Short mmCIF file of C-alpha atoms in Angstrom, two decimals:
data_model
loop_
_atom_site.label_atom_id
_atom_site.label_comp_id
_atom_site.label_asym_id
_atom_site.label_seq_id
_atom_site.Cartn_x
_atom_site.Cartn_y
_atom_site.Cartn_z
CA UNK A 1 0.00 0.00 0.00
CA UNK A 2 2.85 2.36 0.87
CA UNK A 3 4.60 1.68 -2.44
CA UNK A 4 1.40 2.33 -4.39
CA UNK A 5 0.82 5.60 -2.53
CA UNK A 6 4.33 6.80 -3.30
CA UNK A 7 4.01 5.71 -6.93
CA UNK A 8 0.78 7.64 -7.46
CA UNK A 9 2.22 10.69 -5.69
CA UNK A 10 5.30 10.61 -7.91
CA UNK A 11 3.15 10.14 -11.01
CA UNK A 12 1.00 13.10 -9.96
CA UNK A 13 4.06 15.31 -9.48
CA UNK A 14 5.59 14.24 -12.80
CA UNK A 15 2.34 15.11 -14.55
CA UNK A 16 2.28 18.54 -12.91
CA UNK A 17 5.88 19.17 -13.86
CA UNK A 18 5.18 18.18 -17.47
CA UNK A 19 2.45 20.79 -17.79
CA UNK A 20 4.54 23.40 -15.98
CA UNK A 21 2.24 23.80 -12.98
CA UNK A 22 4.86 23.04 -10.34
CA UNK A 23 7.37 25.25 -12.15
CA UNK A 24 4.91 28.14 -11.97
CA UNK A 25 4.42 27.57 -8.24
CA UNK A 26 8.17 27.55 -7.59
CA UNK A 27 8.65 30.65 -9.74
CA UNK A 28 6.03 32.48 -7.65
CA UNK A 29 7.95 31.46 -4.54
CA UNK A 30 11.17 32.79 -6.01
CA UNK A 31 12.75 29.33 -6.31
CA UNK A 32 14.67 28.14 -9.36
CA UNK A 33 13.57 24.90 -11.10
CA UNK A 34 16.63 23.16 -9.64
CA UNK A 35 15.82 24.34 -6.11
CA UNK A 36 12.20 23.30 -6.59
CA UNK A 37 13.21 19.83 -7.74
CA UNK A 38 15.51 19.49 -4.73
CA UNK A 39 12.64 20.55 -2.48
CA UNK A 40 10.28 17.94 -3.94
CA UNK A 41 12.90 15.21 -3.79
CA UNK A 42 13.91 16.15 -0.27
CA UNK A 43 10.33 16.06 0.99
CA UNK A 44 9.63 12.67 -0.58
CA UNK A 45 12.87 11.07 0.59
CA UNK A 46 12.67 12.85 3.92
CA UNK A 47 9.28 11.31 4.60
CA UNK A 48 11.21 8.10 5.31
CA UNK A 49 13.38 9.77 7.97
CA UNK A 50 12.12 10.34 11.49
CA UNK A 51 13.96 12.01 14.37
CA UNK A 52 13.00 10.57 17.81
CA UNK A 53 12.23 13.27 20.35
CA UNK A 54 10.74 11.66 23.45
CA UNK A 55 8.49 8.90 24.73
CA UNK A 56 5.00 9.73 25.94
CA UNK A 57 3.07 7.44 28.25
CA UNK A 58 -0.53 6.35 27.71
CA UNK A 59 -2.37 3.42 26.28
CA UNK A 60 -6.01 2.58 25.59
CA UNK A 61 -7.66 -0.52 26.98
CA UNK A 62 -7.68 -2.18 23.56
CA UNK A 63 -5.01 -1.50 20.98
CA UNK A 64 -4.56 -2.68 17.41
CA UNK A 65 -1.19 -2.06 15.73
CA UNK A 66 -1.57 0.39 12.82
CA UNK A 67 -1.07 -0.76 9.27
CA UNK A 68 1.62 0.86 7.15
CA UNK A 69 -0.39 3.25 4.98
CA UNK A 70 2.00 6.14 4.30
CA UNK A 71 5.70 6.78 3.58
CA UNK A 72 6.05 7.49 7.30
CA UNK A 73 6.34 3.76 7.90
CA UNK A 74 9.58 3.55 5.92
CA UNK A 75 12.57 3.07 8.17
CA UNK A 76 10.46 2.90 11.31
CA UNK A 77 10.20 -0.11 13.57
CA UNK A 78 6.70 -1.39 14.22
CA UNK A 79 6.87 -1.61 17.99
CA UNK A 80 4.32 -3.29 20.18
CA UNK A 81 2.64 -0.77 22.43
CA UNK A 82 3.79 -1.13 26.02
CA UNK A 83 2.15 1.88 27.61
CA UNK A 84 4.39 4.33 25.72
CA UNK A 85 4.21 6.39 22.55
CA UNK A 86 7.40 7.34 20.70
CA UNK A 87 7.24 10.96 19.49
CA UNK A 88 9.19 11.60 16.28
CA UNK A 89 9.70 14.52 13.91
CA UNK A 90 9.40 13.66 10.22
CA UNK A 91 12.09 15.28 8.07
CA UNK A 92 10.07 15.51 4.85
CA UNK A 93 6.84 16.65 6.48
CA UNK A 94 8.21 18.93 9.20
CA UNK A 95 11.91 19.82 9.14
CA UNK A 96 12.14 20.70 5.43
CA UNK A 97 8.84 22.68 5.22
CA UNK A 98 9.79 24.66 8.33
CA UNK A 99 13.22 25.40 6.86
CA UNK A 100 11.71 26.52 3.53
CA UNK A 101 9.19 28.70 5.39
CA UNK A 102 12.00 30.43 7.30
CA UNK A 103 13.90 30.95 4.03
CA UNK A 104 10.85 32.50 2.34
CA UNK A 105 10.14 34.74 5.33
CA UNK A 106 13.71 36.06 5.33
CA UNK A 107 13.91 36.61 1.57
CA UNK A 108 10.49 38.22 1.03
CA UNK A 109 9.05 41.48 2.42
CA UNK A 110 6.61 39.81 4.80
CA UNK A 111 5.48 41.51 7.99
CA UNK A 112 5.72 39.58 11.25
CA UNK A 113 2.15 40.41 12.30
CA UNK A 114 0.75 39.52 8.86
CA UNK A 115 2.61 36.22 8.78
CA UNK A 116 1.55 35.26 12.30
CA UNK A 117 -2.07 36.12 11.50
CA UNK A 118 -1.99 33.96 8.36
CA UNK A 119 -0.51 31.04 10.30
CA UNK A 120 -3.08 31.48 13.07
CA UNK A 121 -6.02 31.37 10.66
CA UNK A 122 -4.81 28.22 8.89
CA UNK A 123 -3.96 26.64 12.25
CA UNK A 124 -7.52 27.19 13.49
CA UNK A 125 -9.03 25.81 10.27
CA UNK A 126 -6.69 22.81 10.25
CA UNK A 127 -7.53 21.99 13.85
CA UNK A 128 -11.25 22.29 13.15
CA UNK A 129 -11.19 20.04 10.08
CA UNK A 130 -8.68 17.45 11.30
CA UNK A 131 -9.76 14.27 13.04
CA UNK A 132 -7.92 11.44 14.79
CA UNK A 133 -8.15 8.18 12.83
CA UNK A 134 -7.36 4.99 14.71
CA UNK A 135 -4.41 3.14 13.21
CA UNK A 136 -3.38 6.05 10.97
CA UNK A 137 -3.03 9.21 13.03
CA UNK A 138 -4.57 12.56 12.17
CA UNK A 139 -6.42 13.05 8.90
CA UNK A 140 -8.05 16.05 7.26
CA UNK A 141 -9.54 16.94 3.85
CA UNK A 142 -6.63 17.39 1.46
CA UNK A 143 -7.49 20.70 -0.21
CA UNK A 144 -8.99 22.64 2.73
CA UNK A 145 -5.66 24.02 3.94
CA UNK A 146 -4.33 25.05 0.48
CA UNK A 147 -7.54 26.91 -0.38
CA UNK A 148 -7.72 28.68 2.97
CA UNK A 149 -4.00 29.52 2.83
CA UNK A 150 -4.32 31.05 -0.63
CA UNK A 151 -7.39 33.10 0.29
CA UNK A 152 -5.84 34.36 3.52
CA UNK A 153 -2.59 35.29 1.75
CA UNK A 154 -4.41 37.19 -1.00
CA UNK A 155 -6.45 39.06 1.60
CA UNK A 156 -3.52 39.93 3.89
CA UNK A 157 -0.69 40.65 1.44
CA UNK A 158 -1.50 40.43 -2.29
CA UNK A 159 2.00 41.54 -3.31
CA UNK A 160 3.65 38.59 -1.53
CA UNK A 161 0.74 36.19 -1.52
CA UNK A 162 2.63 33.11 -2.77
CA UNK A 163 5.31 32.93 -0.03
CA UNK A 164 2.75 33.92 2.60
CA UNK A 165 0.42 31.15 1.39
CA UNK A 166 3.22 28.57 1.59
CA UNK A 167 4.27 29.66 5.09
CA UNK A 168 0.72 29.91 6.43
CA UNK A 169 -0.29 26.61 4.85
CA UNK A 170 2.62 24.43 5.90
CA UNK A 171 3.08 25.84 9.41
CA UNK A 172 -0.68 26.08 9.94
CA UNK A 173 -1.20 22.41 9.14
CA UNK A 174 1.77 21.41 11.30
CA UNK A 175 0.40 23.33 14.26
CA UNK A 176 -3.32 22.71 13.83
CA UNK A 177 -3.38 19.13 12.58
CA UNK A 178 -0.25 17.80 14.29
CA UNK A 179 1.09 19.61 17.34
CA UNK A 180 -2.30 20.64 18.75
CA UNK A 181 -3.55 17.09 18.11
CA UNK A 182 -0.79 15.32 20.05
CA UNK A 183 -3.16 14.74 22.96
CA UNK A 184 -5.55 12.91 20.64
CA UNK A 185 -2.70 10.74 19.35
CA UNK A 186 -1.68 10.10 22.94
CA UNK A 187 -5.19 8.96 23.87
CA UNK A 188 -5.36 6.69 20.82
CA UNK A 189 -2.45 4.73 22.24
CA UNK A 190 -0.44 4.52 19.02
CA UNK A 191 3.18 3.28 19.38
CA UNK A 192 4.50 6.17 17.25
CA UNK A 193 3.26 9.77 17.13
CA UNK A 194 4.79 11.72 14.24
CA UNK A 195 4.92 15.47 13.72
CA UNK A 196 4.70 16.00 9.97
CA UNK A 197 4.16 12.36 9.09
CA UNK A 198 1.41 9.73 9.19
CA UNK A 199 -1.99 11.13 8.20
CA UNK A 200 -0.82 14.73 7.70
CA UNK A 201 2.24 14.26 5.47
CA UNK A 202 0.30 14.45 2.19
CA UNK A 203 -1.55 17.55 3.42
CA UNK A 204 1.65 19.37 4.41
CA UNK A 205 3.49 18.26 1.27
CA UNK A 206 0.81 19.45 -1.15
CA UNK A 207 -0.45 22.45 0.83
CA UNK A 208 2.60 24.59 0.20
CA UNK A 209 2.74 23.89 -3.54
CA UNK A 210 -1.00 24.23 -4.19
CA UNK A 211 -1.39 27.27 -1.94
CA UNK A 212 1.49 29.07 -3.67
CA UNK A 213 0.02 28.20 -7.06
CA UNK A 214 -3.42 29.54 -6.15
CA UNK A 215 -2.20 32.70 -4.41
#
């Protein structure tokens, strides 16, 4: 299932590149085609890399080990739950998007207040639309965050809407659908809780690109 998901995601990206859609999005972000390709490749390959942070305690009365449904499962052990949840940070779904967001904020004329407001709005929407799914993690409708990010960016700063949409979208999903949902993951008793992986990786990965394209 994981291989099929990655295959369809790669096929989707190749199709977008062929018609120039992804190139347009990267151009609006101020990234060269080479930098954009490195970003895409880094996110996909980075989805297989997880950085352990800490172990959280909690377990439900009845637990069923999750099935490997996303690239998050690559390189991760499938531990049996023993009253603990391993908290990890996904490189492709968290570290790289945060780094790109910082880069865009530094290299574009974005106001601090405007950026924080955009992130706050997408965070609230992501939290409201996301739901814990047993055996997977946190899930949310795929195109809610990109659409909201683009609209918020156009309303707050039309001249720099693309970088603002990327920053608001990626960080908003990370905060609203991941970090603020850690308690839900904890109560579900999953052996691994991932920030930027599991059910939210696809949303974070596509949100930045689609939001920048729409803004």
